[in-house]
Coordinates of C-alpha atoms and ligand atoms in Angstrom, one line a residue:
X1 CA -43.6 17.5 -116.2
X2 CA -45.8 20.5 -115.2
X3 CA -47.7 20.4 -112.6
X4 CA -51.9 20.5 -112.9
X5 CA -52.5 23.6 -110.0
X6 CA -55.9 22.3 -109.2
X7 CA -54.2 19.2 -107.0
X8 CA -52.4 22.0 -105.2
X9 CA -55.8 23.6 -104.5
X10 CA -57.3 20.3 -103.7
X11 CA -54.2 19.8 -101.2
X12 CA -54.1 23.1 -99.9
X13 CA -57.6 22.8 -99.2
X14 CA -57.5 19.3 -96.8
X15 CA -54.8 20.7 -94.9
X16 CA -56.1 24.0 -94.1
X17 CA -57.9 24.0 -91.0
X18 CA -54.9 22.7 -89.4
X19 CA -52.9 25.0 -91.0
X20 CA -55.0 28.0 -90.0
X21 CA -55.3 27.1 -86.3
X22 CA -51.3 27.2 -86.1
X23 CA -51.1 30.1 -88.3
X24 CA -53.5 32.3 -86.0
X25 CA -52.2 31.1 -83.1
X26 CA -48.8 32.1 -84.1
X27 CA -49.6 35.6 -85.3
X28 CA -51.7 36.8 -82.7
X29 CA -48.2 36.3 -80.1
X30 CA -45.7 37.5 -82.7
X31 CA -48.4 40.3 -82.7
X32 CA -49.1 41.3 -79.2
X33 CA -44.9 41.1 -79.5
X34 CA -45.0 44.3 -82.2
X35 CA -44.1 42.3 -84.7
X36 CA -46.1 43.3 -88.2
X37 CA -47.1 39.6 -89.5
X38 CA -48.0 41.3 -92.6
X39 CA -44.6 42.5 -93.7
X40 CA -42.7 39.2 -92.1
X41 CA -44.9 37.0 -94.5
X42 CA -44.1 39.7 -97.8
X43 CA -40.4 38.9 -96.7
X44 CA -40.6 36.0 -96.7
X45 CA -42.6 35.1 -99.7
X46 CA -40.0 37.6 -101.7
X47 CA -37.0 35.7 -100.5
X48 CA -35.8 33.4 -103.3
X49 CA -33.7 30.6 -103.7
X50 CA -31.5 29.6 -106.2
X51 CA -31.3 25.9 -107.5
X52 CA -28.1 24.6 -108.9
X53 CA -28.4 22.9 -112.1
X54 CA -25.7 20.4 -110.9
X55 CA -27.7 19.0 -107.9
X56 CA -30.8 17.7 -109.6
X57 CA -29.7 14.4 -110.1
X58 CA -28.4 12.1 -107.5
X59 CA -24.8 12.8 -106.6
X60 CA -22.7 10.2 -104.9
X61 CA -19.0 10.2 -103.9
X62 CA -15.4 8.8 -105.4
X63 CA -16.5 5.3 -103.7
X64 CA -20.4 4.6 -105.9
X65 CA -23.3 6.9 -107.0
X66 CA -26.8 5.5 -106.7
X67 CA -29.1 6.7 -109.1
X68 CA -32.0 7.1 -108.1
X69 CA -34.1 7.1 -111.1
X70 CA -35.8 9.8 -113.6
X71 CA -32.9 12.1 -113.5
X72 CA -33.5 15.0 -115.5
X73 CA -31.2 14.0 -119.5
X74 CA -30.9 17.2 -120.4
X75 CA -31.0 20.9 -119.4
X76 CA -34.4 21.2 -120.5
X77 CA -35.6 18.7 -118.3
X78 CA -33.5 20.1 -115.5
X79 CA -35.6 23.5 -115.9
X80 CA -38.9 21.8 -116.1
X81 CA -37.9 20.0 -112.3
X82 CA -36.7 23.5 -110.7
X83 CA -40.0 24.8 -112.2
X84 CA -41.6 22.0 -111.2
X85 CA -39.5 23.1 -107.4
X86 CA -40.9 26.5 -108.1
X87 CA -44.1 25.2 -108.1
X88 CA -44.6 23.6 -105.2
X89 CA -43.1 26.1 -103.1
X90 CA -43.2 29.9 -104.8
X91 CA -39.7 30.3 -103.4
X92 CA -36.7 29.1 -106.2
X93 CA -37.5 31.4 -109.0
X94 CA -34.1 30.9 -110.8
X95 CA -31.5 28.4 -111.7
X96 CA -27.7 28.4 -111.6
X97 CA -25.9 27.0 -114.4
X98 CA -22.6 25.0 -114.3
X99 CA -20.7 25.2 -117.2
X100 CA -19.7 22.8 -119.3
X101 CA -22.2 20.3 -117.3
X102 CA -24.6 22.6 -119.1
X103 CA -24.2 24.5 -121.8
X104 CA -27.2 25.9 -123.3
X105 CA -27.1 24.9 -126.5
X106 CA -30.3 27.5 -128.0
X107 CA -30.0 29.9 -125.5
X108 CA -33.2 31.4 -126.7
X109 CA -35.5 28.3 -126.1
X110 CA -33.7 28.2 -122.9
X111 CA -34.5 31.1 -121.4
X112 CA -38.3 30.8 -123.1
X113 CA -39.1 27.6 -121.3
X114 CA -37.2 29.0 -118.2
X115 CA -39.5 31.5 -118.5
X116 CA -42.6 29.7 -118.9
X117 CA -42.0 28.4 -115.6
X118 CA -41.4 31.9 -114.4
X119 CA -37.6 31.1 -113.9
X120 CA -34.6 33.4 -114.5
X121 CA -30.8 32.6 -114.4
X122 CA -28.6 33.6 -111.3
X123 CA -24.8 32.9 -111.4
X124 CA -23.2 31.2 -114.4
X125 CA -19.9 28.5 -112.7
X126 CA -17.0 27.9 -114.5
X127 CA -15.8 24.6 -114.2
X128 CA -11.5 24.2 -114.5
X129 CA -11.4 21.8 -112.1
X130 CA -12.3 19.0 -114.8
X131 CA -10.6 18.2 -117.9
X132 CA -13.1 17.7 -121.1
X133 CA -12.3 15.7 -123.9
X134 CA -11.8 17.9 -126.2
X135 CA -9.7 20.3 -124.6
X136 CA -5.7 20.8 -125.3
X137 CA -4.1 21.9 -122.0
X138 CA -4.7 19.8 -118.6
X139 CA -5.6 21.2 -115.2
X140 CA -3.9 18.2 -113.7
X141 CA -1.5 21.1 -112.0
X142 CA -4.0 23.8 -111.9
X143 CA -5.7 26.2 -114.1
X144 CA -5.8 30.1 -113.6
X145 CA -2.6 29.3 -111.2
X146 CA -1.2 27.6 -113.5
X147 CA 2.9 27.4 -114.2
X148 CA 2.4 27.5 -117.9
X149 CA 0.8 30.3 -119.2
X150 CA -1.1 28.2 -122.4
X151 CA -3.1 26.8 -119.5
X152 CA -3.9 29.9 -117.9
X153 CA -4.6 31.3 -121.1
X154 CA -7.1 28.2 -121.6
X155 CA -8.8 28.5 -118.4
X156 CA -9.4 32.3 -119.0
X157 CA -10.6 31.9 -122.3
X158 CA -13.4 29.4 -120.5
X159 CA -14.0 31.5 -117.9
X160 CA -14.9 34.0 -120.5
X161 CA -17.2 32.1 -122.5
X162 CA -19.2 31.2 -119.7
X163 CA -19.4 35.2 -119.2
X164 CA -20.8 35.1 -122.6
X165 CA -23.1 32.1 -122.0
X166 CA -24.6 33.8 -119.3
X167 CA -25.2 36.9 -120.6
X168 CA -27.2 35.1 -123.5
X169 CA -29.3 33.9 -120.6
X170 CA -30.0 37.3 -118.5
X171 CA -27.6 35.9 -115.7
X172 CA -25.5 38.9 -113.5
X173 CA -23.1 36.8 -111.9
X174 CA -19.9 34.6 -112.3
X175 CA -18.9 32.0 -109.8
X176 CA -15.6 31.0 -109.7
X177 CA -14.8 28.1 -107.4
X178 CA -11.1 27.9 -108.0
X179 CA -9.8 24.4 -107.4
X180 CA -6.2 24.8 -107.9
X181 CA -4.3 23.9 -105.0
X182 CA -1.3 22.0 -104.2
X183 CA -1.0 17.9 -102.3
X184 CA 2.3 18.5 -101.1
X185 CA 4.8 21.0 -99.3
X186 CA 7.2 22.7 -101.8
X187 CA 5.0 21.6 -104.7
X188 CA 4.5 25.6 -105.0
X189 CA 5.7 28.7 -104.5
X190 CA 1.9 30.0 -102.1
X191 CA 3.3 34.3 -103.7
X192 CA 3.8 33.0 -107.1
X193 CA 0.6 30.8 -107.3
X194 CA -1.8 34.3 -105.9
X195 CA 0.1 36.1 -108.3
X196 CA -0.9 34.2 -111.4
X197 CA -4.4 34.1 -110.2
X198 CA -4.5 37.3 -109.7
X199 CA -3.7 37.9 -113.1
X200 CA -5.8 35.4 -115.1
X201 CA -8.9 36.6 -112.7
X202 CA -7.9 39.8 -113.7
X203 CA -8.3 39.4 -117.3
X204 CA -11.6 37.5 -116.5
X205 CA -12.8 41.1 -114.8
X206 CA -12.3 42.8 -117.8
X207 CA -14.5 41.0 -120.0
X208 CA -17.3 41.5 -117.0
X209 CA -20.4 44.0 -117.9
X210 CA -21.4 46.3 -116.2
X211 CA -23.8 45.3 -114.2
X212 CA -22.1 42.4 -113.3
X213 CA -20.4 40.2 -110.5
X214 CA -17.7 38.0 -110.1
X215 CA -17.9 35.9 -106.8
X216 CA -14.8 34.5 -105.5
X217 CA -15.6 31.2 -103.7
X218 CA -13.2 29.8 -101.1
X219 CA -12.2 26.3 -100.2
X220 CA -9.8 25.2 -97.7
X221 CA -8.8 22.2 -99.1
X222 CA -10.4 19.3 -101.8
X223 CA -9.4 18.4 -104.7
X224 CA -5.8 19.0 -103.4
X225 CA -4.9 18.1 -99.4
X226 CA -2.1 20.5 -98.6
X227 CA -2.7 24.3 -99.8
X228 CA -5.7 25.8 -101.9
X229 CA -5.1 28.7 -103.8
X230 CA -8.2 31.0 -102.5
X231 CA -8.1 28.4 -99.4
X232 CA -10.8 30.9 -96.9
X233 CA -12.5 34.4 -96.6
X234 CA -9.5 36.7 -95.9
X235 CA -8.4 35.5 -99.4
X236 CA -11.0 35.6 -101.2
X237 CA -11.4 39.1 -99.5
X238 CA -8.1 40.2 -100.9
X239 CA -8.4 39.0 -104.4
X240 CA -11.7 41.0 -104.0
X241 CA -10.2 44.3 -102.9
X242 CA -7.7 44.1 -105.8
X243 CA -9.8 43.2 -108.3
X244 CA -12.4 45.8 -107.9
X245 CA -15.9 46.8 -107.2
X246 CA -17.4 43.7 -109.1
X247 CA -15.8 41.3 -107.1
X248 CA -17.5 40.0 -104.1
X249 CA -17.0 36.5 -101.6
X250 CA -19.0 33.6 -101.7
X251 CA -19.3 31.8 -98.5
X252 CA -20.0 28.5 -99.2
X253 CA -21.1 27.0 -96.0
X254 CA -19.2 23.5 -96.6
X255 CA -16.5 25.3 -96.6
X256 CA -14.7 26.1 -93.8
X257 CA -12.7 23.3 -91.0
X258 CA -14.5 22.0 -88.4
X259 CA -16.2 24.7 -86.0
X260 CA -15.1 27.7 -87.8
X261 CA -17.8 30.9 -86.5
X262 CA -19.6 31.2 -89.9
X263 CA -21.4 34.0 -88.5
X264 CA -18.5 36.3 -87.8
X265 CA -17.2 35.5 -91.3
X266 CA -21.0 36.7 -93.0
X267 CA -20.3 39.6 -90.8
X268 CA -16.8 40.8 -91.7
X269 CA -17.8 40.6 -95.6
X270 CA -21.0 42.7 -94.6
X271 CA -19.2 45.5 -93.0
X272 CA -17.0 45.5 -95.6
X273 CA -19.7 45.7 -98.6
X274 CA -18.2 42.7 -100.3
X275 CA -20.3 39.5 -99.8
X276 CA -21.6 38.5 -103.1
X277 CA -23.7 35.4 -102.2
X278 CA -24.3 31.8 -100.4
X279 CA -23.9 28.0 -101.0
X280 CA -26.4 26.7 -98.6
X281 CA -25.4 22.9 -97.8
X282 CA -24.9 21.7 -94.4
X283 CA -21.9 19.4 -92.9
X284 CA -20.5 17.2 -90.3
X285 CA -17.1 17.1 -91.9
X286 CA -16.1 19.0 -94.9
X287 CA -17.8 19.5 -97.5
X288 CA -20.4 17.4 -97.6
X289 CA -23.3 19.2 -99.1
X290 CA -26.0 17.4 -96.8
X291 CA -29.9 19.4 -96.7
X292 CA -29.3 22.5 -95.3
X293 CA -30.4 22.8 -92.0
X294 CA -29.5 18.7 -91.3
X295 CA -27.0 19.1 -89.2
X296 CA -26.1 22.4 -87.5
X297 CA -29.8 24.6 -88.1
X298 CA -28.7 26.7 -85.3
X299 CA -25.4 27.8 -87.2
X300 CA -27.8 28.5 -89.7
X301 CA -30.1 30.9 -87.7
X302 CA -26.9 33.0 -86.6
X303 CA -25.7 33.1 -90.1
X304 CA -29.3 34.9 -91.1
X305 CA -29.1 36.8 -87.4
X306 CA -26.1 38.6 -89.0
X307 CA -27.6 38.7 -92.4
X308 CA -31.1 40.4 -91.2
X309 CA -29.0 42.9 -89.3
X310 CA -26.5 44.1 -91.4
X311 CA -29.1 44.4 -94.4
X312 CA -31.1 46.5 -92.3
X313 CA -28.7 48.6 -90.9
X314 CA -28.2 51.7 -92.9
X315 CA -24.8 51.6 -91.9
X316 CA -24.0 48.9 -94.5
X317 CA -23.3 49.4 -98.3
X318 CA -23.5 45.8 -99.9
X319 CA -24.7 44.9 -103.0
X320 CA -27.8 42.5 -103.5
X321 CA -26.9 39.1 -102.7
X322 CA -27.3 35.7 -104.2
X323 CA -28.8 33.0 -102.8
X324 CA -27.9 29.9 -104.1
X325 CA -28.2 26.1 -103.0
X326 CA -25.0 24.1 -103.5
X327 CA -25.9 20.5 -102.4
X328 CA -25.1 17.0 -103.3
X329 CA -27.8 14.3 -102.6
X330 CA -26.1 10.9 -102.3
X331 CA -29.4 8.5 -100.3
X332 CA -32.2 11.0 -101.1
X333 CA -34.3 12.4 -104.0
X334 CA -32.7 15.4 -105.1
X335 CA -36.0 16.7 -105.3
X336 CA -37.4 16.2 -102.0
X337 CA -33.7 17.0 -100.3
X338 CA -34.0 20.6 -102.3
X339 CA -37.7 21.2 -101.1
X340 CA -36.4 20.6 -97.5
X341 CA -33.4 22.7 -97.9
X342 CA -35.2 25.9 -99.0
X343 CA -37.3 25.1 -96.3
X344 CA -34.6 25.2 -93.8
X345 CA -33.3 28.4 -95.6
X346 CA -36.3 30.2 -94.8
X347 CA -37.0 29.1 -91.0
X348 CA -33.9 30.3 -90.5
X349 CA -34.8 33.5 -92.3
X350 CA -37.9 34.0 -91.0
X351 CA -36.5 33.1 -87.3
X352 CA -33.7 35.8 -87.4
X353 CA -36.5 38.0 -88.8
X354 CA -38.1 38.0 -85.0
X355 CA -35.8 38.3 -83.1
X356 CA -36.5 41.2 -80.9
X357 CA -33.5 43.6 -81.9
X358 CA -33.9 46.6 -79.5
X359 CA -34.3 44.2 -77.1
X360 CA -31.1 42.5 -78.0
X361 CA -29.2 45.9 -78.5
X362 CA -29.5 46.9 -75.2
X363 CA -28.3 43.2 -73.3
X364 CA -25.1 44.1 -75.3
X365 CA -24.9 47.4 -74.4
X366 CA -25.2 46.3 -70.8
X367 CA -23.0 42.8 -71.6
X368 CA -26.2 41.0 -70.3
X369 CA -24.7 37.7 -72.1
X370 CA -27.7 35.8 -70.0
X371 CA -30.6 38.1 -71.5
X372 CA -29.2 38.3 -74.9
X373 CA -29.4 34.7 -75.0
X374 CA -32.9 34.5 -74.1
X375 CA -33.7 36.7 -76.6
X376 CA -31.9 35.0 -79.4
X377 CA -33.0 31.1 -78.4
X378 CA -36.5 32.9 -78.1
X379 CA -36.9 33.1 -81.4
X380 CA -34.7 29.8 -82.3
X381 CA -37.1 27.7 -80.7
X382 CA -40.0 29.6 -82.2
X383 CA -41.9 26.8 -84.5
X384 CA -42.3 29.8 -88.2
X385 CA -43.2 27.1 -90.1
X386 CA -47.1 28.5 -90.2
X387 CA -45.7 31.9 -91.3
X388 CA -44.0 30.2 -94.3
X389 CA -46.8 28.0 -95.0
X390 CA -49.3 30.9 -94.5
X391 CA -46.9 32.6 -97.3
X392 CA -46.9 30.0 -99.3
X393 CA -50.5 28.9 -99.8
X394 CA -51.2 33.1 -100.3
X395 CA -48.4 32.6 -103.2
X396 CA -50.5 29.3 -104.7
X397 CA -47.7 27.3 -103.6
X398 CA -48.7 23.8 -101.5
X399 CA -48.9 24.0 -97.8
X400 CA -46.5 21.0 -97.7
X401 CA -44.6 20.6 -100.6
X402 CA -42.6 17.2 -99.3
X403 CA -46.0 15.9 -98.6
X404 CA -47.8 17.1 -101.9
X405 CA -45.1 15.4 -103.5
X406 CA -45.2 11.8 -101.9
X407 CA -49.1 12.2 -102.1
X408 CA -48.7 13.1 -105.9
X409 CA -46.4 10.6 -106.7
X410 CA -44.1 13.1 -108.6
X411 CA -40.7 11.2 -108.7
X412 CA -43.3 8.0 -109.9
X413 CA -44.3 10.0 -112.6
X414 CA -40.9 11.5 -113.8
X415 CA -39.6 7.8 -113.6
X416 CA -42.3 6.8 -116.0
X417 CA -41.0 9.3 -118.2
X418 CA -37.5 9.1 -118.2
X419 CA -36.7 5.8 -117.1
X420 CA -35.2 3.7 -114.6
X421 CA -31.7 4.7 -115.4
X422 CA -31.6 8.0 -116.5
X423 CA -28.4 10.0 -115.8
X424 CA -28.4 13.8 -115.1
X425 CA -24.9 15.7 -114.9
X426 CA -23.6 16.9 -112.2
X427 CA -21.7 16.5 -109.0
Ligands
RM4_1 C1 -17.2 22.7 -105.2 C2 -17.7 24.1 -104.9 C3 -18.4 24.7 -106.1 C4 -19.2 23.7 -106.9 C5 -18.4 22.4 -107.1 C6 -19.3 21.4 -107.9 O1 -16.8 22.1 -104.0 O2 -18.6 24.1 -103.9 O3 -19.2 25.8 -105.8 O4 -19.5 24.3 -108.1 O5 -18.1 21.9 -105.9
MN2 MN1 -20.0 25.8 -103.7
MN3 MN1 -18.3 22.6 -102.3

């Protein structure tokens, strides 16, 4: 479905005057602060998104899934709704693919229609945590840990392809969410299990091009309950440091036990020039991939307080980063639930973005704990959302996308088209 830009006019248009009295409001005290409005909104409206191809449909758990009707069938129509995403909200100008869930098929229609929605491709996933139905070896005891070297070999070989699926599709990144693990003590020797992995990622890197990544994502536990091979950051760190300069981390935020300090962990990868990228989600538990920014949005804001400073400090030698959205949406539309997480992504953004940093540098260099957080809940509780809609409707984007949504009756529309019952793949 592609979206008829005159509605968004027509909508930007009945909600402006509103819009405009917060967004002057707003910028004339971020103003008489110093801050430069100008070059908050440019960052803002530069800062992009990615979607994951695997969270467009309605996800559900191992109890029931719920579909929710007009699911995207195939990989085309999963471009068309991030395009339609991109749309509404100028900020998720790429897609990231999960292979085999998608596999484009004509990889040069692909990335032709991507690109008629002014999408690209960010970081291709390998998927051995699955078995597919035409494959020989099983990953019922792992894959690229693996006791039986045929399987490694297997799960190497797909890792590789997906490399070459990507590059087909302009993509400069490989994520690798290793699931292999173990359920029970003495299942596995932990030195022999890094070992293998080491190895098979190691044959993965070699097939890399240049001016690509790998990013090592870590779990601490799920599929298996008792070890995970790359289980948190100071492992996936290691595997990065031995593998070379193209390896980098991937902090996905479901990722970590129960009240872990995100924040320090963004930091640590900063200073060492080896964070590779995000999977936003938010959680209560584990790994729930809820809306970013449901459940802990101040987490969030400390994450991006980190992520403004060490980008800006000249100190720091990291690569670019990917930002990536790795949700599932078990009661809500997909669509709407990805609207409000790039949303979320970008308060928190634009948040750490104001925080007054010289002010702030000098409360730690006096251990003022009091004063420094004043000036970090200062601009927590500051409502941005005028600055991103400001950068928005000067991007052609809607002022509020949820809202333009409901009002245009999008997911009505895609139903009509699709069906009732359509399926899309995916978590
Ligand atoms: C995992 C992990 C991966 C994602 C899969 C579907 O928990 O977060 O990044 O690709 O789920
Ligand atoms: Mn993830
Ligand atoms: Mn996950």
């Amino acid at each position: 479905m592609i979206l008829d830009k005159s509605l968004i006019e027509q909508h930007n248009q009945a909600n402006q005057s509103l819009h405009k009295k917060k967004f002057e409001g707003l910028s004339a005290v971020l103003g008489d602060e110093g801050h430069d409005v100008k070059t908050i909104l440019e960052k803002i409206s530069a800062f992009q998104i990615a979607i994951p191809s695997w969270a467009l449909g309605t996800g559900g758990t191992r109890f029931g899934r719920f579909a929710g009707g007009g699911e995207p069938r195939s990989l085309e129509e999963k471009i068309e709704d991030v395009g339609l995403l991109h749309a509404l909200n100028q900020s998720s100008n790429s897609i990231s693919l999960h292979i085999p869930w998608d596999i484009p098929k004509d990889p040069k229609a692909i990335t032709q229609l991507a690109a008629s929605f002014e999408l690209g491709f960010d970081a291709v996933n390998s998927n051995t945590f699955q078995d597919q139905a035409d494959q020989k070896e099983s990953y019922k005891f792992g894959s690229l840990s693996h006791t039986d070297k045929s399987v490694r070999d297997q799960a190497i070989q797909h890792n590789i392809e997906v490399i070459r699926h990507g590059i087909e599709l302009g993509s400069k990144a490989l994520t690798i969410w290793l699931s292999d693990g173990t359920d029970f003590p003495g299942q596995q020797n932990f030195r022999r299990m890094f070992e293998r992995t080491l190895d098979s990622i190691q044959q993965i890197y070699a097939e890399l091009p240049a001016d690509w990544k790998v990013l090592v994502e870590y779990k601490p536990y799920e599929p298996h309950f008792y070890s995970t091979v790359i289980a948190d950051w100071g492992t996936s760190l290691l595997f990065c440091n031995k593998l070379g300069e193209k390896a980098v981390g991937l902090v996905d935020l479901g990722h970590h036990l129960p009240n872990t300090n995100i924040e320090q962990i963004v930091s640590r990868f900063l200073m060492e020039g080896k964070l590779g990228g995000f999977h936003f989600n938010d959680s209560k538990y584990g790994d729930d991939d809820l809306t970013v920014g449901s459940i802990k949005p101040y987490q969030l804001f400390l994450i991006f307080n980190e992520l403004v400073e060490g980008m800006s400090s000249p100190e720091i030698k990291n690569p670019e980063l990917s930002w990536m959205i790795d949700a599932s949406h078990n009661i809500k539309d997909p669509l709407e639930d990805l609207l409000q997480s790039v949303e979320a992504i970008k308060i928190a953004y634009a948040q750490a973005l104001i925080i007054d940093r010289p002010a702030l540098e000098r409360a730690q260099a006096e251990n003022d704990a009091t004063l420094a957080q004043e000036i970090m809940q200062n601009a927590y509780r500051t409502d941005v959302r005028p600055l991103l809609a400001e950068a928005r409707l000067q991007a052609g984007a809607a002022l509020n996308p949820v809202g333009f949504y409901r009002e245009g009756k999008i997911r009505e529309q895609l139903v009509s088209q699709r069906g009732a019952k359509s399926f899309a793949t995916g978590l």
